[in-house]
Each structure stands twice: as structure tokens, then as C-alpha cells.
Coordinates of C-alpha atoms in Angstrom, one line a residue:
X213 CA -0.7 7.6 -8.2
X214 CA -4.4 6.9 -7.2
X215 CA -3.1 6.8 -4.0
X216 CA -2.6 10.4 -4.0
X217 CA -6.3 11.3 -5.5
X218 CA -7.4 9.3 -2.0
X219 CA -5.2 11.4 0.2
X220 CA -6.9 14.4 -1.5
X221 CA -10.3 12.9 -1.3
X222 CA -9.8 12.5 2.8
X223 CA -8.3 16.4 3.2
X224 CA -10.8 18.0 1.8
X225 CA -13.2 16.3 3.6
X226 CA -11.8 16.8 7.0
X227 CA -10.9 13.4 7.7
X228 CA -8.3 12.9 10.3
X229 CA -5.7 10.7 9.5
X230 CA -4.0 8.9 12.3
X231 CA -1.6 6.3 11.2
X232 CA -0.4 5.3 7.5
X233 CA 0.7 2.2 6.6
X234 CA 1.7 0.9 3.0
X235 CA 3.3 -1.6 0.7
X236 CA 5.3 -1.4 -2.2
X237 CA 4.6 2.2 -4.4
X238 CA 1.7 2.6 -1.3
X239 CA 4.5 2.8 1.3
X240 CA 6.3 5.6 -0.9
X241 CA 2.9 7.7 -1.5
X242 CA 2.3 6.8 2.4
X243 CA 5.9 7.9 3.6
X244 CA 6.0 11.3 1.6
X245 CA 2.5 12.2 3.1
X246 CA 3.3 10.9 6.8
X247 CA 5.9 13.4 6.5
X248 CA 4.2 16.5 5.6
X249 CA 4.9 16.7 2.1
X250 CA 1.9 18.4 -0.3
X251 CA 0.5 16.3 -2.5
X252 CA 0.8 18.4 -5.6
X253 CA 4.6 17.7 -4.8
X254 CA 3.8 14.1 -4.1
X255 CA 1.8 13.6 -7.7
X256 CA 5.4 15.3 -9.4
X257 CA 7.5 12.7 -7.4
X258 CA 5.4 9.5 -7.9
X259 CA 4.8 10.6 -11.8
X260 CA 8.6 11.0 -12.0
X261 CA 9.1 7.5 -11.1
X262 CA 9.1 4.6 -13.7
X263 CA 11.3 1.7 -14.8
X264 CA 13.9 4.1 -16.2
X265 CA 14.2 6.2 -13.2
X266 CA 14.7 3.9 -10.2
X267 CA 16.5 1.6 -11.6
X268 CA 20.3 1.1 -11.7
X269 CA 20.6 -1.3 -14.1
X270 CA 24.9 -1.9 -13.3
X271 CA 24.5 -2.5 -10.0
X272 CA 22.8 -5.7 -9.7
X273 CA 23.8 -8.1 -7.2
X274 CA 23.3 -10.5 -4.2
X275 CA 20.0 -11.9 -5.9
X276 CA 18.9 -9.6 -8.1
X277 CA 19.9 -8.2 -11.7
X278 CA 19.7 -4.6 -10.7
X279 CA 19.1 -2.1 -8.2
X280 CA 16.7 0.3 -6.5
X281 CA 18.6 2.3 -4.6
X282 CA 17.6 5.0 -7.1
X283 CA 14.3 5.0 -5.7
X284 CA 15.8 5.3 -2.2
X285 CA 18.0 8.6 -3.4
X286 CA 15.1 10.4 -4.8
X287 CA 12.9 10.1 -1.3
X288 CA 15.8 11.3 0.2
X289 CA 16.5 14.5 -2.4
X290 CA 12.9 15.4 -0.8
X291 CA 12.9 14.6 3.1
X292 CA 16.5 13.9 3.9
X293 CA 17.9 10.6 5.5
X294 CA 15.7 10.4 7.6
X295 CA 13.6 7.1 10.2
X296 CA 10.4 5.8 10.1
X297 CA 10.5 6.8 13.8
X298 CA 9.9 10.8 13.0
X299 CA 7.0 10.6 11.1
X300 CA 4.7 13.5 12.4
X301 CA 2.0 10.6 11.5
X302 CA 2.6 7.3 12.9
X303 CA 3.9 5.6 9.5
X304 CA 3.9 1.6 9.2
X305 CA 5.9 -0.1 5.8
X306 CA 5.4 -3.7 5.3
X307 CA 8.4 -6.1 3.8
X308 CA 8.8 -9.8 3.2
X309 CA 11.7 -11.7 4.2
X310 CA 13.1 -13.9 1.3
X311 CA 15.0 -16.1 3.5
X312 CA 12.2 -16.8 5.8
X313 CA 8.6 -16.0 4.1
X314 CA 7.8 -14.1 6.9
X315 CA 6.3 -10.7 7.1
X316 CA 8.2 -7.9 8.4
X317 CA 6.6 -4.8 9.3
X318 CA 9.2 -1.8 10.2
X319 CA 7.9 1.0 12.4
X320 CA 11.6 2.1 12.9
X321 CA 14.6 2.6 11.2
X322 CA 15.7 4.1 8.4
X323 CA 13.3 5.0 6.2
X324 CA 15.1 5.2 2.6
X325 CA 16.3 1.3 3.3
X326 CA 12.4 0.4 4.3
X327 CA 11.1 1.7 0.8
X328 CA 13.8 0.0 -0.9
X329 CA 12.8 -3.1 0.2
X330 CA 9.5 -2.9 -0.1
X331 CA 9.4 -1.6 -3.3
X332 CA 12.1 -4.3 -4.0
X333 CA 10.7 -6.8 -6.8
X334 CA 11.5 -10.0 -6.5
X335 CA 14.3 -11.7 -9.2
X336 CA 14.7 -8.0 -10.8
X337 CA 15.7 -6.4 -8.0
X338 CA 18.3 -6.9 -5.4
X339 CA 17.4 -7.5 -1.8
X340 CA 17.8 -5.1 0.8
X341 CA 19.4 -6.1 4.1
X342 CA 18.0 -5.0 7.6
X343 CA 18.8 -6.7 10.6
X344 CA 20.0 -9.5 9.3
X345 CA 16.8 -9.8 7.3
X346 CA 16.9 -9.7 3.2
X347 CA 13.5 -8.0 2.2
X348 CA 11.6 -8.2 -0.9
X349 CA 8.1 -6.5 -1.4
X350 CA 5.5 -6.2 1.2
X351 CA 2.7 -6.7 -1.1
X352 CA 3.8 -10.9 -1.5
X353 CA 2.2 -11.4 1.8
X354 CA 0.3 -8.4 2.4
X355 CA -0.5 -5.9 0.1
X356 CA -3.4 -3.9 2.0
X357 CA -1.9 -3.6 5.1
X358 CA -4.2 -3.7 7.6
X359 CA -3.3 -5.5 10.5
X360 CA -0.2 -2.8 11.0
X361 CA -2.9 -0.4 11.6
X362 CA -4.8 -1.9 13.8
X363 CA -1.2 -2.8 15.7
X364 CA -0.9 1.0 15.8
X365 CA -3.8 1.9 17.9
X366 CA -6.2 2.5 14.7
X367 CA -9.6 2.0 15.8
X368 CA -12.0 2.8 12.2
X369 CA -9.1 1.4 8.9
X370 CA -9.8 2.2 5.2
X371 CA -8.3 0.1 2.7
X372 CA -6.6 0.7 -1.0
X373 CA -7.6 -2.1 -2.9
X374 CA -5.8 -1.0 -6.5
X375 CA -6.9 -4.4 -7.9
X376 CA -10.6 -4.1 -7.4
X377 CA -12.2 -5.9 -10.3
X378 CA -8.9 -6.0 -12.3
X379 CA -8.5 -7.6 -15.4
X380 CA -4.6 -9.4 -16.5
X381 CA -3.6 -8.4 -19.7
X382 CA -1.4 -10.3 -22.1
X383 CA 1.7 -10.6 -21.4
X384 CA 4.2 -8.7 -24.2
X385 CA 7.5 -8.4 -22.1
X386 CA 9.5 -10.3 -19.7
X387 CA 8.6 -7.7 -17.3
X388 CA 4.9 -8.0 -17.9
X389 CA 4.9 -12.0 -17.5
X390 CA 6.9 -11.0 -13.9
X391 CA 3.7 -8.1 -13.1
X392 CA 1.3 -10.7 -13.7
X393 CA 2.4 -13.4 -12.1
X394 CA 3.1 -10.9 -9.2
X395 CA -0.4 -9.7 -9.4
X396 CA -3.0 -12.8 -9.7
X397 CA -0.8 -14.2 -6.5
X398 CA -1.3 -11.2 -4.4
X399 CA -4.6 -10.5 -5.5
X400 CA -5.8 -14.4 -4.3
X401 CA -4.5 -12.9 -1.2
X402 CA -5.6 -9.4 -1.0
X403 CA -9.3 -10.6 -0.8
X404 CA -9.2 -12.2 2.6
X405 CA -7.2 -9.6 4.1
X406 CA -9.4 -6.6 2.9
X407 CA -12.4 -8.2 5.2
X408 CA -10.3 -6.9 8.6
X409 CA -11.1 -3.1 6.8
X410 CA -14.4 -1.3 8.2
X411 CA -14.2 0.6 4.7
X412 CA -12.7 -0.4 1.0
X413 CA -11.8 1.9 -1.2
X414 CA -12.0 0.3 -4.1
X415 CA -10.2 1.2 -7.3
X416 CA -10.1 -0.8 -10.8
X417 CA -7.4 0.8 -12.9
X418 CA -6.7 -2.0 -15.4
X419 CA -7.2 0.6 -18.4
X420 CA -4.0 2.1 -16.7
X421 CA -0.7 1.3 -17.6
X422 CA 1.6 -0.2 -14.6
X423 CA 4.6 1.0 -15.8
X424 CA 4.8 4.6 -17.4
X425 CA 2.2 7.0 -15.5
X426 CA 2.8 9.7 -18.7
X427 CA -0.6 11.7 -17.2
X428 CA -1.2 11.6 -13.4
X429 CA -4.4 13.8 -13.6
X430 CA -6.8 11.3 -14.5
X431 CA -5.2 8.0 -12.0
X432 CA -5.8 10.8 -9.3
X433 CA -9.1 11.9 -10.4
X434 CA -10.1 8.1 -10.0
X435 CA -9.0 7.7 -6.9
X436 CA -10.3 11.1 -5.6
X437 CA -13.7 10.1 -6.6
X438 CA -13.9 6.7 -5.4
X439 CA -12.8 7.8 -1.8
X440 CA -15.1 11.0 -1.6
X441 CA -17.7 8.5 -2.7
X442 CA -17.0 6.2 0.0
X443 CA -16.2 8.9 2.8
X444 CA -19.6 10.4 2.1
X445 CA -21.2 6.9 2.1
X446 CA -19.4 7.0 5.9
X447 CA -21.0 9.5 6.8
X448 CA -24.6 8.1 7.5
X449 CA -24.0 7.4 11.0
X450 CA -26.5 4.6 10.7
X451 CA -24.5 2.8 8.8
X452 CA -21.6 3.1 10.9
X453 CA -23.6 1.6 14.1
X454 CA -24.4 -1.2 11.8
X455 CA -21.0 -1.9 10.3
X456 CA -19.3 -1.7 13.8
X457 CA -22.2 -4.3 15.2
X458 CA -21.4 -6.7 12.6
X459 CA -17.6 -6.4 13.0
X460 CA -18.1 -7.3 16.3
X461 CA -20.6 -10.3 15.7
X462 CA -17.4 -11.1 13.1
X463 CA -14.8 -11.1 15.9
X464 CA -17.2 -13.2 17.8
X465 CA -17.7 -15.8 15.4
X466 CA -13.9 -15.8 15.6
X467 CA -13.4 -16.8 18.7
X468 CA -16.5 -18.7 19.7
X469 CA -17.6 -20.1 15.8
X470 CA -19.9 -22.7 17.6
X471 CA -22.1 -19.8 19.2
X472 CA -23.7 -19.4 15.3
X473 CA -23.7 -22.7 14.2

């Protein structure tokens, strides 16, 4: 849902956004927006759904003890059956393949399949098949991602980070040992791969329940105000110059680390 508060914070700033890419309940927020739908209706859709609401808990199979496809039917209620491909804005959605541990980024195909699988938890969920792939969520090997973007043409990428600072709570349920587990693993991860961004948006939203959103308002409100905070941070040009020095002293030291030893 802060995802939506960020999208707000970048329209009424004027930002252009050029390409989208997301992971897991990212790739859903990102899809409904890449295809012109409001965010007010967007905040209805993503408050709607919890647990209860995409799952279909008797049809589990193939790998998992039930099924998503809920979630898949209720993106499709709003923009029909529609491809990744027809996206007014360039949309990327980020898988993982089960089988192989690769990542798998989809730029085309169907789209109601590509947030099924990436939205697809491991163990509790089955996996969806494309292209002879079985894909799990995106966010196992990349939950910000970034490099899609820059694959895309993006020359200037803001990052999500939703686990900025977060704190793991005590497991009470199944389900919460699962979250966590998910969690500390991808957010080990998430750190390296948010240094490719020119700008994080960071959000902590520990206080916030990761499985019944029963008020939107104030998971929007925080991530409204962290993005207008950081857009208008942006906005000394100064600061741009110097960010987009250092990212190419960074790419440098890439390629040629002896030069600054």
C-alpha cells in the first residue's frame, strides 16, 4: 500500500515516470499504475487484498498447498486479460524460477500469469508455469528491482526499499515463521542491490501489519511523505551533478578497481 502513497508523492510533483518495474505486491501496485488505473482505485484494490481474499485454499497443487489465482482474477475484474506488452508505461515484473534459481524478468506475456507468479509464495503457494519455467516470487532474488530498469532504457532509478530499518517480530503463526524467514533472506539481499539506485526511498513500516491492511490511509501517508521528501531533496541540482559523478567514479572502480587502490 505504501507503494501507492509514492506514486502519489511523484504525480503531484510532476515527475515523469518512464518505466515501472516490481516484485511481488510491488509488481501488482506497479502493473495497475503502468496501466492507467487512478490510484484512489488502486488503494481500494490493494486494501481489498489479504490472506482471505487471494487465496484458494482447495486448489492447491503441483508444489504448493493452495492457490493464487484469486489474485490473478481480481487484476483482471479491473484491466481485463490483458500482456505485459500493452502497458502505456513500459512495465517490468520480476520472477524466480524454482527449478533453476535463476531470475526471470517478463517484459511480455500475459500479465495476470506474471503477478501470479510473482506474488507466488514459496511452499504455500503453487507455482505458476511460463515457458516451461515454474516461478515463485521475484523478491527471493531481487526484491528492488533495479537492474530491469536500467535494461529498459532508465537513465535516473528510484528504489522502494519497504524494509528500511525494519525490525522481525516474533513469530505467532506458521505463516509468520514463513514471512520472516522470507524477509531477513531478502533483506541480506536487498542491501547490495539498492546501491545500483541514484535515489532510495526509504520506508520502515514494521509498526504495520503484513497481513491485514484494515486502514490504507496512514501506509500511504507514509509513503507519500518519504518520497515527496526525497523528490524535493532531488531537486537541488547540485546534488544531482554530484550524485551522477560519483556513480560514475562507482562504475569505474567496477571495471578498473586497481585505478583507486
Amino acid at each position: 500500500m505504501a507503494h501507492v502513497g509514492v506514486l502519489s508523492a511523484f504525480q503531484k510533483s510532476g515527475q515523469h515516470i518512464s518505466y515501472l518495474a516490481g516484485s511481488s505486491i510491488g509488481a501488482v501496485v506497479a502493473a495497475l499504475y503502468s496501466f492507467g488505473v487512478p490510484l484512489v482505485e488502486i488503494e481500494d484494490i490493494v486494501a481489498s487484498l489479504n490472506w482471505k481474499t487471494i487465496t484458494d485454499f482447495g486448489f492447491g497443487k503441483d508444489g504448493g498447498l493452495f492457490s493464487n489465482q484469486l489474485l490473478g482474477k481480481a487484476v483482471t475484474n479491473v484491466i481485463g486479460n490483458t500482456s505485459i506488452e500493452d502497458a502505456p508505461i513500459p512495465l517490468a515484473i520480476t520472477a524466480t524460477d524454482i527449478s533453476s534459481g535463476e531470475k526471470v524478468v517478463l517484459r511480455s506475456g500475459n500479465l495476470k500469469k506474471a503477478l501470479m507468479a510473482t506474488t507466488c509464495v514459496p511452499g504455500l503457494y503453487a507455482p505458476i508455469e511460463i515457458d516451461q519455467r515454474f516461478l515463485v516470487d521475484g523478491g527471493l532474488l531481487e526484491n528492488v528491482p533495479i537492474s530491469p530498469l536500467f535494461d529498459m532504457g532508465a537513465r535516473y532509478v528510484y528504489a522502494v526499499d519497504l524494509g528500511h530499518g525494519a525490525e522481525y517480530r516474533r513469530p505467532t503463526t506458521f505463516v509468520d515463521v514463513l514471512l520472516n524467514a522470507f524477509e531477513v533472506a531478502i533483506d541480506h539481499n536487498t542491501i547490495a542491490q539498492l546501491k545500483r539506485a541514484d535515489s532510495v526511498i526509504g520506508l520502515n513500516l514494521s509498526s504495520f501489519s503484513r497481513i491485514i491492511c484494515e486502514d490504507p490511509i496512514p501506509l500511504v501517508n507514509v509513503g507519500r511523505e518519504k518520497a515527496l521528501e526525497v523528490l524535493e531533496h532531488d531537486r537541488d541540482i547540485t546534488k544531482i551533478i554530484v550524485r551522477y559523478f560519483l556513480k560514475i567514479k562507482r562504475n569505474i572502480q567496477e571495471l578498473f578497481p586497481w585505478v583507486f587502490r
